[in-house]
Amino acid sequence: MQLGAVLGRVGHIGQDFAKKCLFEAAHAIYCRNLGGGRLRDWAKAIAERTGPRKAKDALANELAVTLHAMWRTGTPFREDAVI
C-alpha cells in the first residue's frame, strides 16, 4: 500500500486525530443543519446508493481535499467551488 492510499474510507495512513476531526465534521454536515447545503445534498445522494457510513466517509474525504487546496493556494472557503 502506498503512502496516503485510500480504501473506501478517509485514509488508512495518517494522523488518527485528523481523520477523527474530519469524520466528525462530515457527520455534523450530514446530520445537522450546520451549513454545507451543497455538500449535504451531495452526501445524501451518495447515501441513497451506498449507505450513510460510506457517504460520510466520502464527505470527510472531500473536506480533506478542499482543505488541502485551500492551504496550498491560500484562498478562503467558497461553497460554490466545492463539488
CSV table of C-alpha atoms in Angstrom, one decimal:
chain,number,residue,atom,x,y,z
A,1,MET,CA,0.0,0.0,0.0
A,2,GLN,CA,1.3,3.4,-0.9
A,3,LEU,CA,1.5,6.4,1.5
A,4,GLY,CA,-1.9,8.1,1.6
A,5,ALA,CA,-3.7,5.2,0.0
A,6,VAL,CA,-7.5,5.3,0.4
A,7,LEU,CA,-9.5,2.1,0.6
A,8,GLY,CA,-13.1,3.4,0.8
A,9,ARG,CA,-12.6,5.4,3.9
A,10,VAL,CA,-10.8,8.7,4.7
A,11,GLY,CA,-7.3,7.1,4.7
A,12,HIS,CA,-5.6,4.3,6.4
A,13,ILE,CA,-2.3,6.1,6.7
A,14,GLY,CA,-2.2,9.4,8.6
A,15,GLN,CA,-2.9,11.0,11.8
A,16,ASP,CA,-5.8,9.4,13.7
A,17,PHE,CA,-6.8,12.7,15.3
A,18,ALA,CA,-7.1,14.5,11.9
A,19,LYS,CA,-9.2,11.7,10.5
A,20,LYS,CA,-11.4,11.7,13.6
A,21,CYS,CA,-11.9,15.5,13.2
A,22,LEU,CA,-12.7,15.2,9.5
A,23,PHE,CA,-15.3,12.5,10.1
A,24,GLU,CA,-16.9,14.4,13.0
A,25,ALA,CA,-17.2,17.5,10.7
A,26,ALA,CA,-18.7,15.3,7.9
A,27,HIS,CA,-21.1,13.8,10.4
A,28,ALA,CA,-22.2,17.3,11.6
A,29,ILE,CA,-22.7,18.5,8.0
A,30,TYR,CA,-24.6,15.3,7.1
A,31,CYS,CA,-26.8,15.0,10.2
A,32,ARG,CA,-27.4,18.6,11.2
A,33,ASN,CA,-28.3,21.9,9.5
A,34,LEU,CA,-24.9,23.5,10.1
A,35,GLY,CA,-24.2,24.9,6.7
A,36,GLY,CA,-22.8,23.0,3.8
A,37,GLY,CA,-26.1,22.6,1.9
A,38,ARG,CA,-24.5,21.5,-1.4
A,39,LEU,CA,-22.1,19.2,0.4
A,40,ARG,CA,-25.0,17.7,2.4
A,41,ASP,CA,-27.1,17.2,-0.8
A,42,TRP,CA,-24.1,15.5,-2.5
A,43,ALA,CA,-23.6,13.2,0.5
A,44,LYS,CA,-27.3,12.3,0.8
A,45,ALA,CA,-27.2,11.3,-2.9
A,46,ILE,CA,-24.3,9.0,-2.2
A,47,ALA,CA,-26.1,7.6,0.9
A,48,GLU,CA,-29.0,6.6,-1.3
A,49,ARG,CA,-26.7,4.4,-3.3
A,50,THR,CA,-24.2,3.1,-0.7
A,51,GLY,CA,-25.4,3.9,2.8
A,52,PRO,CA,-24.7,6.7,5.3
A,53,ARG,CA,-21.3,5.4,6.6
A,54,LYS,CA,-19.8,5.5,3.1
A,55,ALA,CA,-21.4,8.8,2.4
A,56,LYS,CA,-19.9,10.3,5.5
A,57,ASP,CA,-16.5,8.9,4.6
A,58,ALA,CA,-16.8,10.4,1.1
A,59,LEU,CA,-17.8,13.7,2.6
A,60,ALA,CA,-14.8,13.6,5.0
A,61,ASN,CA,-12.5,12.9,2.1
A,62,GLU,CA,-14.0,15.8,0.1
A,63,LEU,CA,-13.4,18.1,3.1
A,64,ALA,CA,-9.8,16.9,3.3
A,65,VAL,CA,-9.2,17.6,-0.4
A,66,THR,CA,-10.9,21.0,-0.1
A,67,LEU,CA,-8.9,22.0,3.0
A,68,HIS,CA,-5.6,20.9,1.3
A,69,ALA,CA,-6.4,23.0,-1.7
A,70,MET,CA,-7.3,26.0,0.5
A,71,TRP,CA,-4.0,25.7,2.4
A,72,ARG,CA,-2.0,25.2,-0.8
A,73,THR,CA,-3.4,28.3,-2.6
A,74,GLY,CA,-4.2,30.4,0.4
A,75,THR,CA,-7.8,31.0,-0.6
A,76,PRO,CA,-10.8,31.2,1.7
A,77,PHE,CA,-13.6,28.6,1.6
A,78,ARG,CA,-16.2,29.1,-1.1
A,79,GLU,CA,-19.1,26.7,-1.1
A,80,ASP,CA,-19.9,27.3,-4.8
A,81,ALA,CA,-16.4,26.0,-5.7
A,82,VAL,CA,-16.9,22.6,-3.9
A,83,ILE,CA,-18.3,19.5,-5.7
